[in-house]
Amino acid sequence: MNATAAWARPGLAAQVLRTRRDGRSEVALRVPSLDDPRRVLHLEQAIHALPGVQRVAIDVTARRVRVVWDSRHTSLPRLLDAFAHARCEAQPLRHDRIDDERAREMRDALKRLLVAGMCAMQVMSYALVLYLGAVDIEDASTRGLFRWLGLISALPIVGYSAIPFYTGAVRELRERRLGIHLPVALAVVLVFFASVFATLRGHGEIYFDSISMFVFLLLVARHVELRARQRSGALGDASIDATPLLAQRRSADGRLETVAAMELAPGDRVHVAEGATVPADGVLESVWVQVDEALLSGESRPVRRQRGERLIAGSVLLTGPAELTVEHGGDATALAKLDALGRRARAARRATAPAADRAIARFVVRVLLLTALTALGWLLVDPARAFESAVAVLVVACPCALALTRPAALSCALGALSQHGVLVTDDAALDTLARVDTALFDKTGTLGVPTLDREHIDTRRDLTPAEALSLAAALARESTHPLAHALTNAASDETALLHAHQAQVSAGGGIEAIVDGRRLRLGRVGFALADSNDPDAADGALWLADDHGALAIFHFDEQPRADAPRMLETLHAKGIRSVIASGDTAGRVSALAAQLGIDTWHARQSPADKLARLHHLQQDGRIVLAIGDGSNDAPILAGADVSAALSSGTALAQAHADLLLLDGHLDGLATAHTLARRMQQVIADGRRWSLVYNLCAVPFAAFGFVPPWLAGIGMSLSSLAVVLNALRTGRGIAPKPQAMRA
C-alpha cells in the first residue's frame, strides 16, 4: 500500500479530517514546495478543478494549504494525488492543527477592519455634505436625514468593529488594571451616544464621522501590528509540522505495514525510504546514512550518521533506505518538544511586560484626570464646550501609540530571531537581554567541543579498546552530554552494536545501565568507582567500570567551538564581560579560557557552586546572561536574569532557558543581543514620539482648538506611524545562509 492510498483507511483519515457543520470535510496540509508564485497559482487552480472542492486557502509563509471539499465526490487520496501531479507533495496534518487560532484572529481582525472602512466612507460622505453646506441650513428635514444616515452608517462600526475595545476594557476592569482599551472604549461610547442624543433632539453637534475615523484608523494600526506578530508565528509552523503522520513499520515476520506515526512505540523497527522524513526519534540500525537536519539544526550541509547514532524526527533521509529502532514517538519526540516550546513562545508574545503595563496604567490615569479637569474647567467657563473639549482631550491623549509600539517591535524582533534559529520562550527576556553586562558560560559542549582518539583509551582486565568503546558507547547513547557525544562519535561502524537497559543518568555524575548482561557505570571516577583512590585517576577523563572495578579510561581532548571566538569578540565589543563556570578540572578550564581570551574562570563547580557564583554576580549588581547545554546547568539557567541553551543540549536545560539556539551555534547570541537593543531603541523612539505628540496636541485640545474628529484622526495616525516605525526592528540583519528552511 503506497502512502497516498493509505489515507483511505478510516483510522488514519480520522486523524487529519474534520467534518464541518455543513457536512463537508476539511484538511490542513503541509506543502514544503510553496516557494514559486506560479506554482502556487497552478496548485490552486488544480485543486479547485477537483469535483466538490469549495475552498482552498494557501499560507505561503507557514507552507500550509487548507482545503474544504465534499468527500463524497473526491476522496482524500485523490486530493493528495492532485497535489503530487502539481509537483507539490502534500502531507496531511493532524486535525487539531485545523483550528488555527492565529488564522481565526487574523480573519476576525480583517472583517472588523473592512466593516469599519466601508462604513467610515459612508459616514464621511454624509458628513461632507453637511460640512460643505450642500444642504440648506434652513432645510431641517433634509439636514436631519443626513444626520440619521450618519447614525445608521456608524452603527456597524460602534456595534461590531469596536467590540475588541469593549471586551478589552471589561477585561482590564475585571483584572483591576488600567490599559489602552479603557480610554478608547470610553471615547467611542461617550462620543457615539452624545451624537445619538443630538440626532434625536434635532440640533447640536454630532461626531459620527469623528468616531468612525477614530475606530477605523486605530484598527488599521492594530492590523499592521497583528500581521507582524502573525508572520513571526508562522515562521515556526514549517518546522512544527515536519513530523510525518505515516510510517513504514516492520512486523515480526519482516513485512512492512503502513501505520500512523503516532502509533510507533519504543522498540518498533521502522523502515525509512530514501528522500522520506524520519517519523520518530530512534537509533540507526543501518551502517550509515546521510540526513538533512536543516529543519532542526539550521545546518544546510548533509550530516553523516552511523550505526548506533540517533536520528531525529523531522530530518530528511538523503541516502537510503534505512532501518531505525524507535526510542521516542508521537509527543515525546524532540520535534514535539520544540512544538511545545513554540506554543509557549507564541503565548508569551501576547503578554505585555509588567513594566510596560505599569507605564501604560500611569499614563491612562493621567489621561483620565486631565480629561476630568478639562471638563471641570469648561463647565466653569463655558458649559456648552465642556463635553467637546473633554472628548477631544480623551481621544488625542489616548495611549494607543505608547501601547502598540512594544508589541509591534517585539513581533518583528521575534520574527527576525526565528529566521536566525533563535527561539524566544519569554518575551520579557529580550528586555533583560538588552541590559546584560555579564555572560556566564558553561565550558564543555558550550564553548568547547570534546574529541576522543582511540589511542587515548586505557583498558584494564584484558579488554581491547574496541570492546571498551563498544561497551561505553552503549551507555553514552543514553546521554546528551558533550562527552557522551564525543564517545559515541568515536565508535565507528566497526564497533559491535550493544544496547543499554534500565539506564539511569545522574546529572554531573554519569550513566549506569545493564549492558550485555552486566551492570556498568560510565562517568567521573568518583561515580564509576566506589573507591576513587585509583593511582591512575586522571582529571577530565571518563571511567568505565563494573561491580568489580575499572574497565577502561577515556581521555578527551578539547577544542574551542568554531563559532566561540567570534561570538566572544562580539560580546566584548558590546561591553559584556565573559566568565566560565565549569565542573571540569582547573588545568582544562584554564587552557580553554586562555585560547578564548577569557580572564575570569572557575573550575570544579558543582551545580550548587555555579548557582552560588551566579548569585554572587547578581549581588554585585551584574545583569547576567547564563549559557549552558547540560542538565547540571539547569539551576543557573533558571536563576539567571536571562538564559540561553543550545538545542544540542539536554531537554532539562532547554526547559529552563529563555532563549533556545535551534541551530546549535553560538552566533545567535550576538544577533539576539543586537536585536534586543534595537527593539529597546525603537520602543524608546515610540515613547518619545508619544510624549512629544501629547505635549503638543493636548493643550490645544484642552483649550478647545481641536475638535473631536481632528483629535481622532491625529491620534490614529500617530498610532499608525509608531507601528510602522516599529516594523524596522528586524530590518538590516540579513538571514544567515544556513537559516532554518521550510
mmCIF file of C-alpha atoms in Angstrom, residues 159-412:
data_model
loop_
_atom_site.group_PDB
_atom_site.id
_atom_site.type_symbol
_atom_site.label_atom_id
_atom_site.label_comp_id
_atom_site.label_asym_id
_atom_site.label_seq_id
_atom_site.Cartn_x
_atom_site.Cartn_y
_atom_site.Cartn_z
ATOM 1 C CA GLY A 159 -21.626 47.847 17.449
ATOM 2 C CA TYR A 160 -19.271 45.428 15.648
ATOM 3 C CA SER A 161 -15.870 46.788 14.651
ATOM 4 C CA ALA A 162 -15.183 48.362 18.055
ATOM 5 C CA ILE A 163 -16.125 45.251 20.083
ATOM 6 C CA PRO A 164 -12.457 44.313 20.816
ATOM 7 C CA PHE A 165 -12.049 47.635 22.619
ATOM 8 C CA TYR A 166 -15.131 46.991 24.787
ATOM 9 C CA THR A 167 -14.107 43.465 25.709
ATOM 10 C CA GLY A 168 -10.584 44.670 26.416
ATOM 11 C CA ALA A 169 -11.890 47.410 28.703
ATOM 12 C CA VAL A 170 -14.091 44.942 30.597
ATOM 13 C CA ARG A 171 -11.146 42.564 30.973
ATOM 14 C CA GLU A 172 -8.938 45.365 32.296
ATOM 15 C CA LEU A 173 -11.569 46.370 34.837
ATOM 16 C CA ARG A 174 -12.004 42.776 35.987
ATOM 17 C CA GLU A 175 -8.247 42.447 36.407
ATOM 18 C CA ARG A 176 -8.185 45.803 38.237
ATOM 19 C CA ARG A 177 -5.652 47.356 35.925
ATOM 20 C CA LEU A 178 -5.672 50.253 33.506
ATOM 21 C CA GLY A 179 -4.758 49.754 29.853
ATOM 22 C CA ILE A 180 -5.343 51.311 26.459
ATOM 23 C CA HIS A 181 -8.754 49.747 25.917
ATOM 24 C CA LEU A 182 -10.486 51.713 28.674
ATOM 25 C CA PRO A 183 -9.923 55.239 27.294
ATOM 26 C CA VAL A 184 -10.650 54.036 23.747
ATOM 27 C CA ALA A 185 -13.926 52.405 24.816
ATOM 28 C CA LEU A 186 -14.901 55.465 26.854
ATOM 29 C CA ALA A 187 -14.219 57.774 23.930
ATOM 30 C CA VAL A 188 -16.216 55.644 21.487
ATOM 31 C CA VAL A 189 -19.210 55.194 23.787
ATOM 32 C CA LEU A 190 -19.349 58.807 25.013
ATOM 33 C CA VAL A 191 -18.981 60.366 21.576
ATOM 34 C CA PHE A 192 -21.439 57.993 19.943
ATOM 35 C CA PHE A 193 -24.233 58.344 22.484
ATOM 36 C CA ALA A 194 -23.761 62.112 22.687
ATOM 37 C CA SER A 195 -24.161 62.219 18.900
ATOM 38 C CA VAL A 196 -27.235 59.950 19.082
ATOM 39 C CA PHE A 197 -28.767 62.285 21.668
ATOM 40 C CA ALA A 198 -28.107 65.299 19.404
ATOM 41 C CA THR A 199 -29.644 63.452 16.462
ATOM 42 C CA LEU A 200 -32.776 62.607 18.434
ATOM 43 C CA ARG A 201 -33.099 66.233 19.588
ATOM 44 C CA GLY A 202 -32.628 67.524 16.065
ATOM 45 C CA HIS A 203 -29.885 70.009 16.962
ATOM 46 C CA GLY A 204 -26.418 70.023 18.476
ATOM 47 C CA GLU A 205 -23.055 68.759 17.274
ATOM 48 C CA ILE A 206 -22.714 65.186 16.008
ATOM 49 C CA TYR A 207 -19.417 63.301 15.752
ATOM 50 C CA PHE A 208 -20.264 60.127 13.821
ATOM 51 C CA ASP A 209 -17.527 60.945 11.323
ATOM 52 C CA SER A 210 -15.012 61.504 14.125
ATOM 53 C CA ILE A 211 -15.725 58.245 15.883
ATOM 54 C CA SER A 212 -15.807 56.305 12.595
ATOM 55 C CA MET A 213 -12.376 57.509 11.504
ATOM 56 C CA PHE A 214 -11.076 57.078 15.042
ATOM 57 C CA VAL A 215 -12.040 53.394 15.148
ATOM 58 C CA PHE A 216 -11.017 52.708 11.550
ATOM 59 C CA LEU A 217 -7.521 54.194 11.800
ATOM 60 C CA LEU A 218 -6.931 52.544 15.154
ATOM 61 C CA LEU A 219 -7.948 49.188 13.669
ATOM 62 C CA VAL A 220 -5.522 49.798 10.788
ATOM 63 C CA ALA A 221 -2.675 50.263 13.267
ATOM 64 C CA ARG A 222 -3.686 47.166 15.199
ATOM 65 C CA HIS A 223 -3.984 45.156 11.995
ATOM 66 C CA VAL A 224 -0.452 46.097 10.925
ATOM 67 C CA GLU A 225 0.842 45.050 14.339
ATOM 68 C CA LEU A 226 -1.154 41.817 14.198
ATOM 69 C CA ARG A 227 0.216 40.901 10.766
ATOM 70 C CA ALA A 228 3.770 41.337 12.021
ATOM 71 C CA ARG A 229 3.032 39.161 15.040
ATOM 72 C CA GLN A 230 1.248 36.518 12.986
ATOM 73 C CA ARG A 231 4.081 36.355 10.456
ATOM 74 C CA SER A 232 6.623 35.740 13.194
ATOM 75 C CA GLY A 233 4.421 32.932 14.480
ATOM 76 C CA ALA A 234 4.042 31.388 11.028
ATOM 77 C CA LEU A 235 7.821 31.165 10.616
ATOM 78 C CA GLY A 236 7.898 28.356 13.151
ATOM 79 C CA ASP A 237 4.980 26.362 11.728
ATOM 80 C CA ALA A 238 7.028 24.819 8.928
ATOM 81 C CA SER A 239 9.296 23.092 11.442
ATOM 82 C CA ILE A 240 6.494 22.212 13.839
ATOM 83 C CA ASP A 241 4.580 20.462 11.025
ATOM 84 C CA ALA A 242 7.577 18.469 9.824
ATOM 85 C CA THR A 243 6.962 15.117 11.511
ATOM 86 C CA PRO A 244 5.111 12.775 9.121
ATOM 87 C CA LEU A 245 1.849 11.130 10.157
ATOM 88 C CA LEU A 246 2.622 7.845 8.388
ATOM 89 C CA ALA A 247 5.439 5.383 8.953
ATOM 90 C CA GLN A 248 6.567 2.046 7.491
ATOM 91 C CA ARG A 249 6.802 -0.333 10.453
ATOM 92 C CA ARG A 250 8.433 -3.754 10.067
ATOM 93 C CA SER A 251 6.335 -6.519 11.565
ATOM 94 C CA ALA A 252 7.645 -9.641 13.308
ATOM 95 C CA ASP A 253 7.653 -11.603 10.045
ATOM 96 C CA GLY A 254 9.677 -8.892 8.291
ATOM 97 C CA ARG A 255 6.872 -7.396 6.216
ATOM 98 C CA LEU A 256 6.289 -3.639 6.042
ATOM 99 C CA GLU A 257 2.977 -2.182 7.132
ATOM 100 C CA THR A 258 1.820 1.432 6.874
ATOM 101 C CA VAL A 259 0.821 2.747 10.297
ATOM 102 C CA ALA A 260 0.216 6.110 11.890
ATOM 103 C CA ALA A 261 3.432 7.635 13.226
ATOM 104 C CA MET A 262 1.595 8.354 16.486
ATOM 105 C CA GLU A 263 1.251 4.560 16.971
ATOM 106 C CA LEU A 264 5.005 3.980 16.984
ATOM 107 C CA ALA A 265 6.296 2.721 20.327
ATOM 108 C CA PRO A 266 9.830 2.342 21.713
ATOM 109 C CA GLY A 267 11.424 -0.776 20.247
ATOM 110 C CA ASP A 268 9.485 -0.727 16.960
ATOM 111 C CA ARG A 269 11.563 -1.289 13.836
ATOM 112 C CA VAL A 270 10.888 1.366 11.175
ATOM 113 C CA HIS A 271 11.865 1.431 7.515
ATOM 114 C CA VAL A 272 12.605 4.905 6.108
ATOM 115 C CA ALA A 273 12.864 5.251 2.345
ATOM 116 C CA GLU A 274 15.366 7.492 0.612
ATOM 117 C CA GLY A 275 14.019 11.037 0.495
ATOM 118 C CA ALA A 276 11.458 10.339 3.227
ATOM 119 C CA THR A 277 11.133 12.153 6.536
ATOM 120 C CA VAL A 278 12.142 10.335 9.715
ATOM 121 C CA PRO A 279 8.881 9.719 11.632
ATOM 122 C CA ALA A 280 10.286 9.270 15.159
ATOM 123 C CA ASP A 281 13.411 9.644 17.270
ATOM 124 C CA GLY A 282 15.434 6.458 17.193
ATOM 125 C CA VAL A 283 18.733 4.613 16.809
ATOM 126 C CA LEU A 284 20.058 3.949 13.322
ATOM 127 C CA GLU A 285 20.484 0.225 12.581
ATOM 128 C CA SER A 286 21.882 0.655 9.059
ATOM 129 C CA VAL A 287 25.629 1.026 8.505
ATOM 130 C CA TRP A 288 25.470 4.733 7.612
ATOM 131 C CA VAL A 289 23.176 7.319 6.055
ATOM 132 C CA GLN A 290 23.212 10.972 5.125
ATOM 133 C CA VAL A 291 20.427 13.117 6.521
ATOM 134 C CA ASP A 292 19.319 16.706 6.071
ATOM 135 C CA GLU A 293 18.767 18.172 9.540
ATOM 136 C CA ALA A 294 18.474 21.787 8.374
ATOM 137 C CA LEU A 295 14.905 21.951 9.594
ATOM 138 C CA LEU A 296 16.085 21.286 13.140
ATOM 139 C CA SER A 297 19.721 22.353 13.337
ATOM 140 C CA GLY A 298 19.877 25.047 10.656
ATOM 141 C CA GLU A 299 22.902 23.351 9.075
ATOM 142 C CA SER A 300 22.421 23.289 5.322
ATOM 143 C CA ARG A 301 25.050 20.613 4.638
ATOM 144 C CA PRO A 302 24.132 16.898 4.835
ATOM 145 C CA VAL A 303 25.102 15.128 8.045
ATOM 146 C CA ARG A 304 26.541 11.610 8.076
ATOM 147 C CA ARG A 305 25.072 9.323 10.715
ATOM 148 C CA GLN A 306 26.496 5.895 11.512
ATOM 149 C CA ARG A 307 25.060 2.780 13.059
ATOM 150 C CA GLY A 308 24.160 3.339 16.679
ATOM 151 C CA GLU A 309 23.701 7.109 16.335
ATOM 152 C CA ARG A 310 20.377 8.820 16.862
ATOM 153 C CA LEU A 311 18.142 10.123 14.097
ATOM 154 C CA ILE A 312 15.715 12.897 14.973
ATOM 155 C CA ALA A 313 12.107 13.054 13.849
ATOM 156 C CA GLY A 314 11.663 15.621 11.098
ATOM 157 C CA SER A 315 15.071 15.119 9.475
ATOM 158 C CA VAL A 316 15.109 14.030 5.818
ATOM 159 C CA LEU A 317 16.939 10.901 4.653
ATOM 160 C CA LEU A 318 19.153 11.807 1.682
ATOM 161 C CA THR A 319 20.648 8.330 1.175
ATOM 162 C CA GLY A 320 18.755 5.222 1.965
ATOM 163 C CA PRO A 321 16.807 3.240 2.704
ATOM 164 C CA ALA A 322 17.491 2.957 6.434
ATOM 165 C CA GLU A 323 16.302 0.882 9.359
ATOM 166 C CA LEU A 324 15.518 2.641 12.621
ATOM 167 C CA THR A 325 14.735 1.381 16.110
ATOM 168 C CA VAL A 326 12.256 3.767 17.719
ATOM 169 C CA GLU A 327 13.166 5.412 21.006
ATOM 170 C CA HIS A 328 10.578 8.189 21.185
ATOM 171 C CA GLY A 329 7.458 8.642 19.120
ATOM 172 C CA GLY A 330 4.472 10.968 18.995
ATOM 173 C CA ASP A 331 4.557 13.795 21.508
ATOM 174 C CA ALA A 332 7.807 12.514 23.051
ATOM 175 C CA THR A 333 9.990 13.302 20.023
ATOM 176 C CA ALA A 334 12.497 16.135 20.083
ATOM 177 C CA LEU A 335 10.464 17.982 17.463
ATOM 178 C CA ALA A 336 7.301 17.647 19.550
ATOM 179 C CA LYS A 337 9.158 19.194 22.465
ATOM 180 C CA LEU A 338 10.164 22.079 20.220
ATOM 181 C CA ASP A 339 6.488 22.349 19.302
ATOM 182 C CA ALA A 340 5.638 22.776 22.998
ATOM 183 C CA LEU A 341 8.332 25.430 23.322
ATOM 184 C CA GLY A 342 6.970 27.149 20.224
ATOM 185 C CA ARG A 343 3.469 27.232 21.716
ATOM 186 C CA ARG A 344 4.911 28.668 24.900
ATOM 187 C CA ALA A 345 6.754 31.280 22.859
ATOM 188 C CA ARG A 346 3.641 32.307 20.920
ATOM 189 C CA ALA A 347 1.628 32.540 24.137
ATOM 190 C CA ALA A 348 4.348 34.685 25.702
ATOM 191 C CA ARG A 349 4.218 37.089 22.745
ATOM 192 C CA ARG A 350 0.674 38.042 23.641
ATOM 193 C CA ALA A 351 1.638 39.156 27.099
ATOM 194 C CA THR A 352 2.807 42.656 27.877
ATOM 195 C CA ALA A 353 5.752 43.104 30.187
ATOM 196 C CA PRO A 354 4.781 44.187 33.736
ATOM 197 C CA ALA A 355 6.944 47.317 33.436
ATOM 198 C CA ALA A 356 5.110 48.315 30.263
ATOM 199 C CA ASP A 357 1.784 47.589 31.970
ATOM 200 C CA ARG A 358 2.677 49.931 34.808
ATOM 201 C CA ALA A 359 3.788 52.684 32.416
ATOM 202 C CA ILE A 360 0.541 52.434 30.446
ATOM 203 C CA ALA A 361 -1.516 52.376 33.649
ATOM 204 C CA ARG A 362 0.156 55.562 34.888
ATOM 205 C CA PHE A 363 -0.418 57.170 31.502
ATOM 206 C CA VAL A 364 -4.106 56.219 31.497
ATOM 207 C CA VAL A 365 -4.583 57.661 34.994
ATOM 208 C CA ARG A 366 -3.102 60.953 33.809
ATOM 209 C CA VAL A 367 -5.300 60.976 30.702
ATOM 210 C CA LEU A 368 -8.468 60.395 32.721
ATOM 211 C CA LEU A 369 -7.503 63.065 35.271
ATOM 212 C CA LEU A 370 -6.661 65.527 32.503
ATOM 213 C CA THR A 371 -9.990 64.787 30.802
ATOM 214 C CA ALA A 372 -11.880 65.365 34.062
ATOM 215 C CA LEU A 373 -10.001 68.617 34.744
ATOM 216 C CA THR A 374 -10.721 69.835 31.197
ATOM 217 C CA ALA A 375 -14.428 69.128 31.595
ATOM 218 C CA LEU A 376 -14.498 70.812 35.015
ATOM 219 C CA GLY A 377 -12.669 73.868 33.715
ATOM 220 C CA TRP A 378 -15.009 74.370 30.786
ATOM 221 C CA LEU A 379 -18.064 73.818 32.992
ATOM 222 C CA LEU A 380 -16.926 76.842 34.971
ATOM 223 C CA VAL A 381 -16.122 78.953 31.889
ATOM 224 C CA ASP A 382 -18.438 77.815 29.076
ATOM 225 C CA PRO A 383 -20.525 74.669 29.847
ATOM 226 C CA ALA A 384 -21.539 74.313 26.202
ATOM 227 C CA ARG A 385 -17.957 73.497 25.224
ATOM 228 C CA ALA A 386 -17.162 71.197 28.156
ATOM 229 C CA PHE A 387 -18.157 67.909 26.531
ATOM 230 C CA GLU A 388 -16.472 68.567 23.185
ATOM 231 C CA SER A 389 -13.188 69.688 24.752
ATOM 232 C CA ALA A 390 -13.129 66.803 27.249
ATOM 233 C CA VAL A 391 -13.733 64.254 24.500
ATOM 234 C CA ALA A 392 -11.005 65.832 22.363
ATOM 235 C CA VAL A 393 -8.527 65.512 25.240
ATOM 236 C CA LEU A 394 -9.589 61.917 25.911
ATOM 237 C CA VAL A 395 -9.115 60.987 22.272
ATOM 238 C CA VAL A 396 -5.963 62.922 21.469
ATOM 239 C CA ALA A 397 -4.158 61.746 24.636
ATOM 240 C CA CYS A 398 -5.181 58.081 24.314
ATOM 241 C CA PRO A 399 -2.023 55.996 24.916
ATOM 242 C CA CYS A 400 -2.548 53.751 21.889
ATOM 243 C CA ALA A 401 0.765 54.696 20.294
ATOM 244 C CA LEU A 402 2.542 54.056 23.587
ATOM 245 C CA ALA A 403 0.942 50.640 23.986
ATOM 246 C CA LEU A 404 1.289 49.490 20.378
ATOM 247 C CA THR A 405 4.966 50.269 19.914
ATOM 248 C CA ARG A 406 6.283 47.461 22.121
ATOM 249 C CA PRO A 407 4.118 44.606 20.744
ATOM 250 C CA ALA A 408 4.927 45.663 17.180
ATOM 251 C CA ALA A 409 8.670 45.931 17.821
ATOM 252 C CA LEU A 410 8.650 42.666 19.778
ATOM 253 C CA SER A 411 6.861 40.805 16.995
ATOM 254 C CA CYS A 412 9.381 41.976 14.413
#
